[in-house]
Amino acid sequence: MQDFFSLNLSALAVKSPALALELHDFKPNQHYEVFQGSDPLNINIIDKRTNTALFLTNPLEETNAKITEFAKYSHYPYLYFFGVGNGVLYKVLLQNELLKRIVVLEPELELLFIVLHFMDFSSDILEQRIIFLEAQKCDFTRIDTLFATNRDAKIYSKVYDLHLFNAYYERYAKLYIEINKIFIRAIEHSVVSVGNDSRDSIIGISHHIQNLPDVIKSPSLLNLLSQIKGRDTAIIVATGPSLSKQIPYLKQIQDYASIFCIDASLPILTKEGIKPDIVFSLERVELTAKFYEDTPKSAHKDIVFAITSIVHKRLKDALKGDLVQYSLRPFGYTNYFELTEYGYLGIGMSAANMAYELIVHARFKRCIIIGQDLAFGKDGTSHAKDAVYGTNEIKPEVMEKKGQKVMVEQYGGGGMIESTRVWQLFLTFYERDIANTPYPIEVINSTEGGARIHGTKEIPFKEAIKLIDTTHKKSPITLTYPTEQEYQANLKKIKQKTLDWITLGLKDKAFVEEVFLEVAALTERFELLNKEGRLSELEAHELESCIDRIQAVKELFDEQRFRECFMDAIQSYIFHQEMDIAKILVTPTNTEETKLIKQAELIYAHKYWLFSLAGGMDAVIEVVKQALRTWTTQGIITEAEINALDSIK
């Protein structure tokens, strides 16, 4: 018999090393006994604890019945199961080329151990067509990753269902229900993360293009990292209601720990005579500038202002003459410019998330978090004393009226506390970042209030600062600006890349509009024939030809350049439509008639999808063009060069 277990274990060692290690060290024959019939696929497994068989009758017959039952899921690219069974079902399902991924959650490690001895899943594990998870160890972070890293999985999440393998697994009903809840929460989070409004992305693109000439003049992110690499302790200072009580201890330790401060905390620290090492700004909103405008210029001395390329001009102006270090957020349109030395920070949704990312990239040994309540104080306050926009900037009663108030686990556990959906989103990103940290960093939450951040140690700040080395003071951060040669090389690159964005984008948009007009004409013909009772005149080849044209548009998304230039902005235009289209795509077609109906439904659904896509692309191209005009005052490009772009069809 071939050693399937070694093959599977080797594949798991690459894709799921922790699970591979557990399986490698597992002692067999603890709770289960295997019975195999004359047919090698006729495998039954007996639970010795209860003398219960996995299959109550003939395993092969039950499996064949299950395969027949799942024929209706033949067009589903993503399937989710609770229970590995004897593994035969999954080997059969994986023969379907339309199936991109099966996720199997198993509550009994011994059953998975047995199955991996009888079935070779190694190639599917390596290709991630099948993912095995220990059910008891599946937390939100692990499930969220299934959707966060796979756009198609998000699109098909509207047809998500967690299938129970068979009746044997009903004994794990409580665990099944809990995991199903986690899946639903993860799907909701992934959909909310996409958003339903493209304005933020459009504004971000505009600011990014406008700021690019300043970005390439600033010290690089790699330069900043080289200056703080391997330091001992960083303290992230957020602006929650609990911050005020931590200020005296922060003063004591400020000469020894690296203080990473979010923009909103700067005026508070300045008032208290505390100088942070780095201040972070992530957002594109104009009002963020006030945090810098409300601090005297003298207080800006010796601070590194780590800001992203999408910040507002007013914020940029407020930092004139200061040590500003730009970085790129990990968006498609920032990656497009290939300025790798400036990227990438800001995958999360807050400046505190950005600060944590930098700490991890710099390989700090310890991170202490203060003021990160992510919840209302017990007195209903939303921010710390002396916050620029007041301690009651966000009001719980207003959030409740808007349906934005939620309850989250409180710091220290033992109860729940009032929060908002946005703070909950920040919290989720924080927990995900901590869970995905690629080395053993000590993360301490010393907020002593607000929400619990899973993955952190909860230690009072007074005690946490005792862990900091005070035998010598920290070194100042000194950064180096690019040489003139480096600047000119990057300037040439960003100019050409921006012009290509517009010229190639206009050609792609023209193609999308062309296909839209073809689809619109065909749907009008549908309606006319239907009105006159002549639908039978429709030829199958007409529908197939139209769907082929739609598919040609979809192939644009296979091009890296197209995805980088347009995806961030247009996904909110088309994502929710694609979720509805996915429901049509998974519909089985058993007859010519049902096939024609499905094709017609797909064509109708894509009519508005194409319209939205063309409109979104047009908005992006126009905003890039307008942002490019701001470069004319710096002599980087002329009006004539920009006007020449209008002649491109």
Coordinates of N, CA and C in Angstrom, one line a residue, residues 351-488:
A351 N -4.6 54.5 12.1 CA -3.2 54.8 12.2 C -2.5 53.9 13.2
A352 N -3.3 53.4 14.2 CA -2.7 52.4 15.2 C -2.4 51.1 14.5
N353 N -3.2 50.7 13.6 CA -2.9 49.4 12.8 C -1.6 49.7 12.0
M354 N -1.5 50.8 11.5 CA -0.3 51.2 10.7 C 1.0 51.2 11.6
A355 N 0.8 51.7 12.8 CA 1.9 51.7 13.7 C 2.4 50.3 14.1
Y356 N 1.4 49.4 14.3 CA 1.7 48.1 14.7 C 2.5 47.4 13.5
E357 N 2.0 47.6 12.3 CA 2.7 47.0 11.1 C 4.2 47.5 11.0
L358 N 4.4 48.7 11.3 CA 5.8 49.2 11.3 C 6.7 48.5 12.4
I359 N 6.1 48.4 13.6 CA 6.7 47.7 14.7 C 7.1 46.3 14.3
V360 N 6.2 45.6 13.6 CA 6.5 44.2 13.2 C 7.6 44.2 12.1
H361 N 7.5 45.1 11.1 CA 8.5 45.1 10.0 C 9.9 45.4 10.6
A362 N 9.9 46.2 11.7 CA 11.2 46.6 12.3 C 11.7 45.6 13.3
R363 N 10.9 44.5 13.6 CA 11.2 43.4 14.5 C 11.5 43.9 15.9
F364 N 10.6 44.8 16.4 CA 10.7 45.1 17.8 C 10.5 43.9 18.7
K365 N 11.1 43.8 19.8 CA 10.9 42.7 20.7 C 9.5 42.8 21.5
R366 N 9.1 44.0 21.7 CA 7.9 44.2 22.5 C 7.1 45.3 22.0
C367 N 5.8 45.2 22.1 CA 4.9 46.3 21.7 C 3.9 46.5 22.9
I368 N 3.8 47.7 23.4 CA 2.8 48.0 24.5 C 1.8 49.0 23.9
I369 N 0.5 48.7 24.1 CA -0.5 49.5 23.6 C -1.2 50.2 24.7
I370 N -1.4 51.6 24.6 CA -2.2 52.3 25.6 C -3.2 53.2 24.8
G371 N -4.3 53.5 25.5 CA -5.3 54.4 24.9 C -6.1 53.8 23.8
Q372 N -6.0 52.5 23.6 CA -6.7 51.8 22.5 C -7.9 51.2 23.0
D373 N -8.9 52.0 23.4 CA -10.1 51.5 24.0 C -11.0 50.8 23.0
L374 N -11.2 51.4 21.8 CA -12.1 50.9 20.8 C -13.5 50.6 21.3
A375 N -13.8 51.4 22.3 CA -15.1 51.3 22.9 C -15.4 52.6 23.7
F376 N -16.6 52.8 24.1 CA -17.0 54.0 24.9 C -16.5 53.8 26.3
G377 N -16.1 54.9 27.0 CA -15.8 54.8 28.4 C -17.1 54.6 29.2
K378 N -16.9 54.2 30.4 CA -18.1 54.0 31.3 C -19.0 55.2 31.4
D379 N -18.4 56.4 31.2 CA -19.1 57.6 31.3 C -19.6 58.1 29.9
G380 N -19.5 57.2 28.9 CA -20.0 57.5 27.6 C -19.1 58.3 26.7
T381 N -17.9 58.6 27.2 CA -16.9 59.4 26.4 C -16.3 58.5 25.3
S382 N -15.9 59.1 24.2 CA -15.3 58.4 23.1 C -13.8 58.6 23.0
H383 N -13.3 59.7 23.5 CA -11.9 60.0 23.4 C -11.3 60.6 24.7
A384 N -10.0 60.7 24.7 CA -9.3 61.1 25.9 C -9.5 62.6 26.2
K385 N -9.2 62.9 27.4 CA -9.2 64.4 27.8 C -8.2 65.1 26.9
D386 N -8.7 66.3 26.5 CA -7.9 67.2 25.6 C -7.8 66.8 24.2
A387 N -8.6 65.8 23.8 CA -8.7 65.4 22.4 C -9.2 66.6 21.6
V388 N -8.6 66.8 20.4 CA -8.9 68.0 19.5 C -10.4 68.2 19.3
Y389 N -11.1 67.1 18.9 CA -12.5 67.1 18.6 C -13.4 66.8 19.8
G390 N -12.8 66.8 21.0 CA -13.6 66.7 22.2 C -13.7 65.2 22.7
T391 N -14.0 65.1 24.0 CA -14.1 63.7 24.6 C -15.4 63.0 24.1
N392 N -16.4 63.8 23.6 CA -17.6 63.2 23.2 C -17.8 63.4 21.7
E393 N -16.7 63.2 20.9 CA -16.8 63.4 19.5 C -17.8 62.4 18.9
I394 N -17.8 61.2 19.4 CA -18.8 60.1 19.0 C -19.7 59.8 20.2
K395 N -21.0 59.9 20.0 CA -21.9 59.7 21.1 C -22.6 58.3 21.0
P396 N -22.7 57.6 22.1 CA -23.3 56.3 22.0 C -24.8 56.3 21.6
E397 N -25.5 57.3 22.1 CA -26.9 57.4 21.7 C -27.1 57.7 20.2
V398 N -26.2 58.5 19.6 CA -26.3 58.7 18.2 C -25.9 57.4 17.4
M399 N -24.9 56.7 17.8 CA -24.6 55.5 17.2 C -25.7 54.4 17.3
E400 N -26.4 54.5 18.4 CA -27.5 53.5 18.6 C -28.6 53.8 17.6
K401 N -28.9 55.1 17.4 CA -30.0 55.6 16.5 C -29.6 55.2 15.0
K402 N -28.3 55.2 14.7 CA -27.9 54.9 13.4 C -27.7 53.4 13.2
G403 N -28.0 52.6 14.2 CA -27.8 51.2 14.1 C -26.3 50.8 14.1
Q404 N -25.4 51.7 14.6 CA -24.0 51.4 14.5 C -23.4 51.0 15.8
K405 N -24.2 50.9 16.9 CA -23.7 50.5 18.2 C -23.7 49.0 18.3
V406 N -22.6 48.5 18.8 CA -22.5 47.0 19.1 C -21.9 46.8 20.4
M407 N -22.0 45.6 20.9 CA -21.3 45.2 22.2 C -20.2 44.3 21.9
V408 N -19.0 44.5 22.6 CA -17.8 43.7 22.4 C -17.3 43.3 23.8
E409 N -16.5 42.3 23.8 CA -15.9 41.8 25.1 C -15.1 42.9 25.7
Q410 N -15.2 43.1 27.0 CA -14.5 44.2 27.6 C -13.0 43.8 28.0
Y411 N -12.2 44.8 28.2 CA -10.8 44.5 28.6 C -10.9 43.8 29.9
G412 N -10.1 42.7 30.0 CA -10.1 41.9 31.2 C -11.1 40.8 31.3
G413 N -12.0 40.8 30.3 CA -13.1 39.8 30.2 C -14.1 40.0 31.3
G414 N -15.0 39.0 31.3 CA -16.1 39.1 32.3 C -17.3 40.0 32.0
G415 N -17.4 40.4 30.8 CA -18.5 41.2 30.4 C -18.4 41.9 29.1
M416 N -19.4 42.6 28.7 CA -19.4 43.3 27.4 C -19.4 44.8 27.6
I417 N -19.0 45.5 26.6 CA -18.9 47.0 26.6 C -19.4 47.6 25.3
E418 N -19.9 48.8 25.4 CA -20.4 49.5 24.2 C -19.3 49.9 23.2
S419 N -19.5 49.6 22.0 CA -18.6 50.0 20.9 C -19.4 50.4 19.7
T420 N -18.7 50.6 18.6 CA -19.3 50.9 17.3 C -18.9 49.9 16.3
R421 N -19.6 49.8 15.2 CA -19.2 48.9 14.1 C -17.8 49.2 13.5
V422 N -17.5 50.5 13.4 CA -16.2 51.0 12.9 C -15.1 50.5 13.8
W423 N -15.3 50.8 15.1 CA -14.3 50.4 16.1 C -14.1 48.9 16.1
Q424 N -15.2 48.2 15.9 CA -15.2 46.7 15.8 C -14.3 46.2 14.6
L425 N -14.5 47.0 13.5 CA -13.7 46.7 12.3 C -12.2 46.9 12.6
F426 N -11.8 48.1 13.3 CA -10.5 48.3 13.7 C -9.9 47.2 14.6
L427 N -10.8 46.8 15.5 CA -10.4 45.7 16.5 C -10.1 44.4 15.7
T428 N -10.9 44.1 14.7 CA -10.7 42.9 13.9 C -9.4 42.9 13.2
F429 N -9.1 44.1 12.6 CA -7.8 44.2 11.9 C -6.6 44.1 12.8
Y430 N -6.8 44.7 14.0 CA -5.7 44.6 15.0 C -5.5 43.1 15.4
E431 N -6.6 42.4 15.7 CA -6.4 41.0 16.1 C -5.9 40.1 15.0
R432 N -6.3 40.4 13.8 CA -5.7 39.7 12.6 C -4.2 40.0 12.4
D433 N -3.8 41.2 12.6 CA -2.4 41.6 12.4 C -1.6 40.9 13.5
I434 N -2.1 40.8 14.7 CA -1.3 40.2 15.8 C -1.2 38.7 15.5
A435 N -2.4 38.1 15.1 CA -2.4 36.6 14.9 C -1.4 36.3 13.7
N436 N -1.2 37.2 12.8 CA -0.4 36.9 11.6 C 1.0 37.4 11.7
T437 N 1.4 37.9 12.9 CA 2.8 38.4 13.1 C 3.7 37.2 12.9
P438 N 4.7 37.4 12.0 CA 5.6 36.3 11.6 C 6.7 35.9 12.5
Y439 N 6.8 36.5 13.7 CA 7.8 36.2 14.7 C 7.3 36.4 16.1
P440 N 7.9 35.8 17.1 CA 7.3 35.9 18.5 C 7.5 37.2 19.2
I441 N 6.7 38.2 18.9 CA 6.7 39.5 19.6 C 5.8 39.4 20.8
E442 N 6.2 40.1 21.8 CA 5.3 40.2 23.0 C 4.4 41.5 22.8
V443 N 3.1 41.2 22.7 CA 2.2 42.3 22.6 C 1.4 42.5 23.9
I444 N 1.5 43.6 24.5 CA 0.9 43.9 25.8 C -0.1 45.0 25.6
N445 N -1.4 44.7 26.0 CA -2.4 45.8 26.0 C -2.5 46.4 27.4
S446 N -2.0 47.6 27.6 CA -2.0 48.3 28.9 C -3.1 49.4 28.9
T447 N -4.1 49.3 28.0 CA -5.1 50.3 28.0 C -5.8 50.4 29.3
E448 N -6.1 49.2 29.9 CA -6.8 49.2 31.2 C -8.2 49.8 31.1
G449 N -8.8 49.4 30.0 CA -10.2 49.9 29.7 C -10.6 49.5 28.3
G450 N -11.8 49.8 27.9 CA -12.3 49.5 26.6 C -12.5 48.1 26.2
A451 N -12.1 47.7 25.0 CA -12.4 46.4 24.5 C -11.2 45.5 24.7
R452 N -11.4 44.2 24.8 CA -10.4 43.2 24.8 C -9.8 43.0 23.4
I453 N -8.5 43.0 23.3 CA -7.9 42.7 22.0 C -7.2 41.3 22.1
H454 N -7.9 40.4 21.5 CA -7.4 39.0 21.6 C -6.0 38.9 20.9
G455 N -5.2 38.1 21.6 CA -3.8 37.9 21.1 C -2.8 38.8 21.9
T456 N -3.3 39.6 22.8 CA -2.4 40.4 23.6 C -2.4 40.0 25.1
K457 N -1.4 40.3 25.8 CA -1.4 40.1 27.2 C -1.9 41.4 27.9
E458 N -2.8 41.2 28.9 CA -3.4 42.4 29.5 C -2.6 42.7 30.8
I459 N -1.8 43.7 30.8 CA -0.9 44.0 32.0 C -1.1 45.5 32.2
P460 N -1.3 46.0 33.5 CA -1.4 47.4 33.8 C -0.1 48.1 33.3
F461 N -0.3 49.3 32.8 CA 0.9 50.1 32.2 C 2.0 50.3 33.3
K462 N 1.6 50.5 34.5 CA 2.6 50.7 35.6 C 3.5 49.5 35.7
E463 N 2.9 48.3 35.5 CA 3.8 47.1 35.6 C 4.5 46.8 34.2
A464 N 3.8 47.2 33.1 CA 4.4 46.9 31.8 C 5.7 47.7 31.6
I465 N 5.8 48.9 32.1 CA 6.9 49.7 31.8 C 8.2 49.2 32.6
K466 N 7.9 48.4 33.6 CA 9.1 47.8 34.3 C 9.9 46.8 33.4
L467 N 9.2 46.4 32.4 CA 9.9 45.4 31.4 C 10.9 46.1 30.5
I468 N 10.8 47.5 30.4 CA 11.6 48.2 29.5 C 13.0 48.5 30.0
D469 N 14.0 48.3 29.2 CA 15.4 48.5 29.6 C 15.6 50.0 29.8
T470 N 16.0 50.4 31.0 CA 16.3 51.8 31.3 C 17.7 52.0 31.6
T471 N 18.6 51.1 31.2 CA 20.0 51.3 31.4 C 20.7 52.3 30.5
H472 N 20.0 52.5 29.3 CA 20.5 53.5 28.4 C 19.4 54.1 27.6
K473 N 19.5 55.4 27.3 CA 18.4 56.1 26.6 C 18.4 55.7 25.1
K474 N 17.2 55.8 24.5 CA 17.1 55.5 23.1 C 17.8 56.4 22.2
S475 N 18.2 56.0 21.0 CA 18.9 56.8 20.1 C 17.9 57.6 19.2
P476 N 18.2 58.8 18.8 CA 17.3 59.6 17.9 C 17.3 58.9 16.6
I477 N 16.2 59.1 15.9 CA 16.0 58.6 14.5 C 16.5 59.6 13.5
T478 N 17.5 59.2 12.7 CA 18.0 60.1 11.7 C 17.8 59.5 10.3
L479 N 17.2 60.2 9.4 CA 16.8 59.7 8.1 C 17.6 60.3 7.0
T480 N 17.7 59.6 5.9 CA 18.5 60.1 4.7 C 17.5 60.4 3.5
Y481 N 17.7 61.5 2.9 CA 16.8 61.8 1.7 C 17.4 61.2 0.5
P482 N 16.6 60.9 -0.5 CA 17.1 60.3 -1.8 C 18.1 61.3 -2.5
T483 N 19.0 60.7 -3.3 CA 19.9 61.5 -4.0 C 19.1 62.1 -5.2
E484 N 19.7 63.2 -5.9 CA 19.1 63.8 -7.0 C 18.9 62.7 -8.1
Q485 N 19.9 61.9 -8.3 CA 19.8 60.8 -9.3 C 18.6 59.9 -9.0
E486 N 18.5 59.5 -7.8 CA 17.4 58.6 -7.4 C 16.0 59.2 -7.6
Y487 N 16.0 60.5 -7.2 CA 14.7 61.3 -7.4 C 14.4 61.4 -8.9
Q488 N 15.3 61.7 -9.7 CA 15.0 61.9 -11.2 C 14.6 60.6 -11.8

